[in-house]
Amino acid sequence: MRLFAALPVPDEIAEPLLGLQHGVPGARWRPRENFHITLCFFGDVSDPAIAKELDEELSRINAPALHLELGEIGVFGGREPRALWIGFAQNPALEELADACKQAAQRLGIKIGRKSYLPHITLAYCRGTLDVDAARFMERTAGFIAPEFEVDSFALYRSHLGTDPARYVPQAHYILNSF
Ligand code: 2AM
C-alpha cells in the first residue's frame, strides 16, 4: 500500500483555493477531497506489520497544533510544468512535525526520498501545459491572500492510484496538542 502522512486542509482555506482553479490549459485541477499538506511520503509499504508499526510510531509523536499561513504559488517542472501548487510561510513547527514523521518511518527501515521538505498543497497536475500559461497563472494569483489557519490533527493516508483523480483514504488520525 502507498502510504503518506499529511495534514487536512480546512474548508475555510479549501474554498478560496478552489476559486483559483481555472484558466490554465492542460491543468488537471485537484478536487477539494484531494487537498492535503503532505508531511512525509512513505511509498509502498507492502508488509502489513510494518504499516501497523508505522501507525503506532505516528501515534506516539508529541507535537503542537499548527498555525499555518499560505505562501506563494509555485510551479514544479520549470519549462515543462508538472504541477501547480501553493506553498507556506516558513514554519519551524511544521518542519519539525514532518521530520518526526520521517524519523518514525526511518526507525522502521522505510526509505524516505532525500529531497528537502517543501510544504505545499497541490492545486493541479499538468499535462501539456505551456510554461507561459503557468507563468500567467502565477501572475494572476500573485495577490492571493488567505487567513492564517489552525490544524490540530494529522493523518496517515492510503493512496489508491489507477483512477484520476487518485483516491486518498485516511487510515488513522493523530491529535496534535492544543495551544
Ligand atoms: P504532491 O502533492 O506534490 O503530488 C500522495 O501521493 C501525496 O504524497 C501527494 O501529495 C504527493 O505530492 C506526495 N508525494 C511526495 N513524494 C512523493 C513521491 N515520491 N511520489 C508520489 N507522491 C509523493
PDB file of C-alpha atoms and ligand atoms in Angstrom:
ATOM      1  CA  MET A   1       0.000   0.000   0.000  1.00  0.00           C
ATOM      2  CA  ARG A   2       1.128   3.509  -0.822  1.00  0.00           C
ATOM      3  CA  LEU A   3       1.103   5.474   2.396  1.00  0.00           C
ATOM      4  CA  PHE A   4       1.757   9.068   3.351  1.00  0.00           C
ATOM      5  CA  ALA A   5       1.233  11.323   6.344  1.00  0.00           C
ATOM      6  CA  ALA A   6      -0.494  14.626   5.730  1.00  0.00           C
ATOM      7  CA  LEU A   7      -2.410  17.463   7.288  1.00  0.00           C
ATOM      8  CA  PRO A   8      -6.004  18.051   6.220  1.00  0.00           C
ATOM      9  CA  VAL A   9      -6.989  21.373   4.634  1.00  0.00           C
ATOM     10  CA  PRO A  10      -9.924  23.070   6.381  1.00  0.00           C
ATOM     11  CA  ASP A  11     -12.919  24.313   4.411  1.00  0.00           C
ATOM     12  CA  GLU A  12     -12.159  27.995   5.035  1.00  0.00           C
ATOM     13  CA  ILE A  13      -8.899  27.511   3.101  1.00  0.00           C
ATOM     14  CA  ALA A  14     -10.111  24.970   0.547  1.00  0.00           C
ATOM     15  CA  GLU A  15     -12.846  27.327  -0.651  1.00  0.00           C
ATOM     16  CA  PRO A  16     -10.632  30.224  -1.733  1.00  0.00           C
ATOM     17  CA  LEU A  17      -8.195  27.725  -3.287  1.00  0.00           C
ATOM     18  CA  LEU A  18     -10.980  26.230  -5.385  1.00  0.00           C
ATOM     19  CA  GLY A  19     -11.626  29.766  -6.641  1.00  0.00           C
ATOM     20  CA  LEU A  20      -8.123  29.884  -8.146  1.00  0.00           C
ATOM     21  CA  GLN A  21      -8.579  26.748 -10.196  1.00  0.00           C
ATOM     22  CA  HIS A  22      -9.332  27.934 -13.713  1.00  0.00           C
ATOM     23  CA  GLY A  23      -7.793  29.294 -16.863  1.00  0.00           C
ATOM     24  CA  VAL A  24      -4.715  27.099 -17.362  1.00  0.00           C
ATOM     25  CA  PRO A  25      -4.786  24.838 -20.440  1.00  0.00           C
ATOM     26  CA  GLY A  26      -3.670  21.303 -19.562  1.00  0.00           C
ATOM     27  CA  ALA A  27      -4.200  21.734 -15.802  1.00  0.00           C
ATOM     28  CA  ARG A  28      -5.972  18.814 -14.149  1.00  0.00           C
ATOM     29  CA  TRP A  29      -7.328  20.636 -11.134  1.00  0.00           C
ATOM     30  CA  ARG A  30      -7.314  18.631  -7.912  1.00  0.00           C
ATOM     31  CA  PRO A  31     -10.755  18.225  -6.396  1.00  0.00           C
ATOM     32  CA  ARG A  32     -11.320  19.503  -2.868  1.00  0.00           C
ATOM     33  CA  GLU A  33     -11.253  15.992  -1.394  1.00  0.00           C
ATOM     34  CA  ASN A  34      -7.675  15.557  -2.623  1.00  0.00           C
ATOM     35  CA  PHE A  35      -6.359  18.697  -0.920  1.00  0.00           C
ATOM     36  CA  HIS A  36      -3.822  17.938   1.797  1.00  0.00           C
ATOM     37  CA  ILE A  37      -0.409  19.060   3.001  1.00  0.00           C
ATOM     38  CA  THR A  38       1.961  16.124   2.764  1.00  0.00           C
ATOM     39  CA  LEU A  39       4.237  15.719   5.774  1.00  0.00           C
ATOM     40  CA  CYS A  40       6.036  12.604   4.576  1.00  0.00           C
ATOM     41  CA  PHE A  41       5.567  10.240   1.644  1.00  0.00           C
ATOM     42  CA  PHE A  42       6.327   6.655   2.749  1.00  0.00           C
ATOM     43  CA  GLY A  43       5.939   4.978  -0.633  1.00  0.00           C
ATOM     44  CA  ASP A  44       4.842   1.392  -0.945  1.00  0.00           C
ATOM     45  CA  VAL A  45       4.684  -0.353   2.429  1.00  0.00           C
ATOM     46  CA  SER A  46       3.926  -3.925   1.474  1.00  0.00           C
ATOM     47  CA  ASP A  47       4.260  -5.568   4.905  1.00  0.00           C
ATOM     48  CA  PRO A  48       1.066  -5.024   6.979  1.00  0.00           C
ATOM     49  CA  ALA A  49       3.091  -5.497  10.177  1.00  0.00           C
ATOM     50  CA  ILE A  50       5.309  -2.536   9.203  1.00  0.00           C
ATOM     51  CA  ALA A  51       2.225  -0.464   8.350  1.00  0.00           C
ATOM     52  CA  LYS A  52       0.843  -1.234  11.814  1.00  0.00           C
ATOM     53  CA  GLU A  53       4.120  -0.249  13.451  1.00  0.00           C
ATOM     54  CA  LEU A  54       4.168   2.935  11.416  1.00  0.00           C
ATOM     55  CA  ASP A  55       0.712   3.768  12.751  1.00  0.00           C
ATOM     56  CA  GLU A  56       1.977   3.134  16.303  1.00  0.00           C
ATOM     57  CA  GLU A  57       5.059   5.297  15.753  1.00  0.00           C
ATOM     58  CA  LEU A  58       2.982   8.150  14.335  1.00  0.00           C
ATOM     59  CA  SER A  59       0.550   7.947  17.242  1.00  0.00           C
ATOM     60  CA  ARG A  60       3.482   8.482  19.629  1.00  0.00           C
ATOM     61  CA  ILE A  61       4.509  11.776  18.013  1.00  0.00           C
ATOM     62  CA  ASN A  62       4.099  14.560  20.521  1.00  0.00           C
ATOM     63  CA  ALA A  63       3.789  17.830  18.635  1.00  0.00           C
ATOM     64  CA  PRO A  64       1.797  21.039  18.957  1.00  0.00           C
ATOM     65  CA  ALA A  65      -1.184  22.058  16.837  1.00  0.00           C
ATOM     66  CA  LEU A  66      -0.047  24.276  13.973  1.00  0.00           C
ATOM     67  CA  HIS A  67      -0.744  27.869  12.984  1.00  0.00           C
ATOM     68  CA  LEU A  68      -0.310  27.877   9.222  1.00  0.00           C
ATOM     69  CA  GLU A  69      -0.100  30.670   6.715  1.00  0.00           C
ATOM     70  CA  LEU A  70      -0.202  30.100   2.979  1.00  0.00           C
ATOM     71  CA  GLY A  71       2.664  31.467   0.930  1.00  0.00           C
ATOM     72  CA  GLU A  72       3.404  31.794  -2.749  1.00  0.00           C
ATOM     73  CA  ILE A  73       2.056  29.926  -5.726  1.00  0.00           C
ATOM     74  CA  GLY A  74       4.688  27.788  -7.410  1.00  0.00           C
ATOM     75  CA  VAL A  75       5.249  25.510 -10.371  1.00  0.00           C
ATOM     76  CA  PHE A  76       7.115  22.197 -10.351  1.00  0.00           C
ATOM     77  CA  GLY A  77       8.775  21.294 -13.616  1.00  0.00           C
ATOM     78  CA  GLY A  78      10.127  24.589 -14.972  1.00  0.00           C
ATOM     79  CA  ARG A  79       9.902  24.615 -18.804  1.00  0.00           C
ATOM     80  CA  GLU A  80       7.560  21.634 -18.705  1.00  0.00           C
ATOM     81  CA  PRO A  81       5.156  22.326 -15.855  1.00  0.00           C
ATOM     82  CA  ARG A  82       4.171  19.211 -13.916  1.00  0.00           C
ATOM     83  CA  ALA A  83       2.221  20.715 -11.039  1.00  0.00           C
ATOM     84  CA  LEU A  84       0.809  23.993  -9.768  1.00  0.00           C
ATOM     85  CA  TRP A  85       0.864  24.381  -6.008  1.00  0.00           C
ATOM     86  CA  ILE A  86       0.673  26.835  -3.166  1.00  0.00           C
ATOM     87  CA  GLY A  87       3.363  26.896  -0.512  1.00  0.00           C
ATOM     88  CA  PHE A  88       3.529  28.061   3.093  1.00  0.00           C
ATOM     89  CA  ALA A  89       5.194  30.810   5.056  1.00  0.00           C
ATOM     90  CA  GLN A  90       8.223  29.427   6.868  1.00  0.00           C
ATOM     91  CA  ASN A  91       7.113  27.412   9.861  1.00  0.00           C
ATOM     92  CA  PRO A  92       9.605  25.551  12.076  1.00  0.00           C
ATOM     93  CA  ALA A  93       6.840  23.631  13.907  1.00  0.00           C
ATOM     94  CA  LEU A  94       5.559  22.286  10.581  1.00  0.00           C
ATOM     95  CA  GLU A  95       9.068  21.250   9.568  1.00  0.00           C
ATOM     96  CA  GLU A  96       9.598  19.536  12.928  1.00  0.00           C
ATOM     97  CA  LEU A  97       6.386  17.562  12.537  1.00  0.00           C
ATOM     98  CA  ALA A  98       7.371  16.491   9.016  1.00  0.00           C
ATOM     99  CA  ASP A  99      10.779  15.494  10.354  1.00  0.00           C
ATOM    100  CA  ALA A 100       9.209  13.488  13.194  1.00  0.00           C
ATOM    101  CA  CYS A 101       7.150  11.547  10.610  1.00  0.00           C
ATOM    102  CA  LYS A 102      10.279  10.916   8.561  1.00  0.00           C
ATOM    103  CA  GLN A 103      12.218   9.692  11.597  1.00  0.00           C
ATOM    104  CA  ALA A 104       9.332   7.426  12.622  1.00  0.00           C
ATOM    105  CA  ALA A 105       9.473   5.799   9.183  1.00  0.00           C
ATOM    106  CA  GLN A 106      13.249   5.541   9.155  1.00  0.00           C
ATOM    107  CA  ARG A 107      13.219   3.730  12.514  1.00  0.00           C
ATOM    108  CA  LEU A 108      11.194   1.024  10.743  1.00  0.00           C
ATOM    109  CA  GLY A 109      13.564   0.847   7.802  1.00  0.00           C
ATOM    110  CA  ILE A 110      11.241   2.702   5.423  1.00  0.00           C
ATOM    111  CA  LYS A 111      13.372   4.624   2.938  1.00  0.00           C
ATOM    112  CA  ILE A 112      12.443   8.263   2.527  1.00  0.00           C
ATOM    113  CA  GLY A 113      13.499  10.295  -0.512  1.00  0.00           C
ATOM    114  CA  ARG A 114      16.313  12.767   0.070  1.00  0.00           C
ATOM    115  CA  LYS A 115      14.557  15.815  -1.365  1.00  0.00           C
ATOM    116  CA  SER A 116      14.270  18.604   1.158  1.00  0.00           C
ATOM    117  CA  TYR A 117      10.823  19.188   2.585  1.00  0.00           C
ATOM    118  CA  LEU A 118       8.732  21.768   0.740  1.00  0.00           C
ATOM    119  CA  PRO A 119       5.281  22.000   2.297  1.00  0.00           C
ATOM    120  CA  HIS A 120       2.583  22.687  -0.267  1.00  0.00           C
ATOM    121  CA  ILE A 121      -0.945  21.987  -1.422  1.00  0.00           C
ATOM    122  CA  THR A 122      -1.093  20.719  -4.994  1.00  0.00           C
ATOM    123  CA  LEU A 123      -3.695  22.664  -6.960  1.00  0.00           C
ATOM    124  CA  ALA A 124      -3.252  20.901 -10.293  1.00  0.00           C
ATOM    125  CA  TYR A 125      -1.184  18.340 -12.079  1.00  0.00           C
ATOM    126  CA  CYS A 126      -0.336  19.441 -15.596  1.00  0.00           C
ATOM    127  CA  ARG A 127      -0.321  17.638 -18.900  1.00  0.00           C
ATOM    128  CA  GLY A 128       0.979  19.616 -21.848  1.00  0.00           C
ATOM    129  CA  THR A 129       0.711  22.940 -20.011  1.00  0.00           C
ATOM    130  CA  LEU A 130       2.968  25.612 -21.521  1.00  0.00           C
ATOM    131  CA  ASP A 131       5.389  27.418 -19.241  1.00  0.00           C
ATOM    132  CA  VAL A 132       3.916  30.765 -20.362  1.00  0.00           C
ATOM    133  CA  ASP A 133       0.476  29.647 -19.204  1.00  0.00           C
ATOM    134  CA  ALA A 134       1.886  28.543 -15.838  1.00  0.00           C
ATOM    135  CA  ALA A 135       3.683  31.891 -15.550  1.00  0.00           C
ATOM    136  CA  ARG A 136       0.437  33.734 -16.331  1.00  0.00           C
ATOM    137  CA  PHE A 137      -1.301  31.748 -13.600  1.00  0.00           C
ATOM    138  CA  MET A 138       1.395  32.821 -11.136  1.00  0.00           C
ATOM    139  CA  GLU A 139       0.980  36.463 -12.176  1.00  0.00           C
ATOM    140  CA  ARG A 140      -2.790  36.323 -11.915  1.00  0.00           C
ATOM    141  CA  THR A 141      -2.689  34.745  -8.444  1.00  0.00           C
ATOM    142  CA  ALA A 142       0.220  36.789  -7.066  1.00  0.00           C
ATOM    143  CA  GLY A 143      -2.054  38.906  -4.863  1.00  0.00           C
ATOM    144  CA  PHE A 144      -3.843  35.911  -3.374  1.00  0.00           C
ATOM    145  CA  ILE A 145      -4.142  36.027   0.382  1.00  0.00           C
ATOM    146  CA  ALA A 146      -5.964  33.735   2.758  1.00  0.00           C
ATOM    147  CA  PRO A 147      -6.361  33.917   6.522  1.00  0.00           C
ATOM    148  CA  GLU A 148      -3.995  32.059   8.827  1.00  0.00           C
ATOM    149  CA  PHE A 149      -5.492  28.823   9.979  1.00  0.00           C
ATOM    150  CA  GLU A 150      -5.025  26.136  12.601  1.00  0.00           C
ATOM    151  CA  VAL A 151      -4.646  22.428  12.167  1.00  0.00           C
ATOM    152  CA  ASP A 152      -4.978  20.212  15.228  1.00  0.00           C
ATOM    153  CA  SER A 153      -4.507  16.751  13.741  1.00  0.00           C
ATOM    154  CA  PHE A 154      -2.732  14.873  11.001  1.00  0.00           C
ATOM    155  CA  ALA A 155      -3.492  11.570   9.344  1.00  0.00           C
ATOM    156  CA  LEU A 156      -1.995   8.510   7.733  1.00  0.00           C
ATOM    157  CA  TYR A 157      -3.453   8.228   4.239  1.00  0.00           C
ATOM    158  CA  ARG A 158      -3.526   5.396   1.782  1.00  0.00           C
ATOM    159  CA  SER A 159      -3.210   6.442  -1.840  1.00  0.00           C
ATOM    160  CA  HIS A 160      -5.181   4.428  -4.378  1.00  0.00           C
ATOM    161  CA  LEU A 161      -3.841   5.053  -7.850  1.00  0.00           C
ATOM    162  CA  GLY A 162      -5.469   3.873 -11.047  1.00  0.00           C
ATOM    163  CA  THR A 163      -8.215   6.474 -11.081  1.00  0.00           C
ATOM    164  CA  ASP A 164      -7.901  10.129 -11.987  1.00  0.00           C
ATOM    165  CA  PRO A 165      -8.010  11.759  -9.538  1.00  0.00           C
ATOM    166  CA  ALA A 166      -6.279   9.258  -7.251  1.00  0.00           C
ATOM    167  CA  ARG A 167      -8.207   8.418  -4.090  1.00  0.00           C
ATOM    168  CA  TYR A 168      -6.628   9.286  -0.746  1.00  0.00           C
ATOM    169  CA  VAL A 169      -8.254   7.439   2.137  1.00  0.00           C
ATOM    170  CA  PRO A 170      -7.398   8.279   5.763  1.00  0.00           C
ATOM    171  CA  GLN A 171      -6.352   5.199   7.716  1.00  0.00           C
ATOM    172  CA  ALA A 172      -5.789   6.830  11.127  1.00  0.00           C
ATOM    173  CA  HIS A 173      -5.922  10.293  12.701  1.00  0.00           C
ATOM    174  CA  TYR A 174      -3.445  11.689  15.222  1.00  0.00           C
ATOM    175  CA  ILE A 175      -4.235  14.587  17.505  1.00  0.00           C
ATOM    176  CA  LEU A 176      -1.778  17.464  17.887  1.00  0.00           C
ATOM    177  CA  ASN A 177      -1.540  19.158  21.286  1.00  0.00           C
ATOM    178  CA  SER A 178      -3.774  22.191  21.607  1.00  0.00           C
ATOM    179  CA  PHE A 179      -2.308  25.608  22.352  1.00  0.00           C
TER     180      PHE A 179
HETATM  181  P1  2AM B   1       2.246  16.207  -4.461  1.00  0.00           P
HETATM  182  O1  2AM B   1       1.204  16.872  -3.631  1.00  0.00           O
HETATM  183  O2  2AM B   1       3.372  17.120  -4.790  1.00  0.00           O
HETATM  184  O3  2AM B   1       1.689  15.479  -5.632  1.00  0.00           O
HETATM  185  C1  2AM B   1       0.361  11.292  -2.332  1.00  0.00           C
HETATM  186  O4  2AM B   1       0.995  10.816  -3.479  1.00  0.00           O
HETATM  187  C2  2AM B   1       1.000  12.558  -1.827  1.00  0.00           C
HETATM  188  O5  2AM B   1       2.368  12.319  -1.490  1.00  0.00           O
HETATM  189  C3  2AM B   1       0.987  13.699  -2.817  1.00  0.00           C
HETATM  190  O6  2AM B   1       0.612  14.851  -2.103  1.00  0.00           O
HETATM  191  C4  2AM B   1       2.399  13.826  -3.299  1.00  0.00           C
HETATM  192  O7  2AM B   1       2.872  15.101  -3.505  1.00  0.00           O
HETATM  193  C5  2AM B   1       3.163  13.306  -2.110  1.00  0.00           C
HETATM  194  N1  2AM B   1       4.467  12.777  -2.512  1.00  0.00           N
HETATM  195  C6  2AM B   1       5.655  13.177  -2.029  1.00  0.00           C
HETATM  196  N2  2AM B   1       6.652  12.476  -2.576  1.00  0.00           N
HETATM  197  C7  2AM B   1       6.093  11.641  -3.467  1.00  0.00           C
HETATM  198  C8  2AM B   1       6.598  10.681  -4.374  1.00  0.00           C
HETATM  199  N3  2AM B   1       7.904  10.412  -4.452  1.00  0.00           N
HETATM  200  N4  2AM B   1       5.713  10.023  -5.144  1.00  0.00           N
HETATM  201  C9  2AM B   1       4.386  10.271  -5.056  1.00  0.00           C
HETATM  202  N5  2AM B   1       3.843  11.150  -4.217  1.00  0.00           N
HETATM  203  C10 2AM B   1       4.683  11.831  -3.427  1.00  0.00           C
END
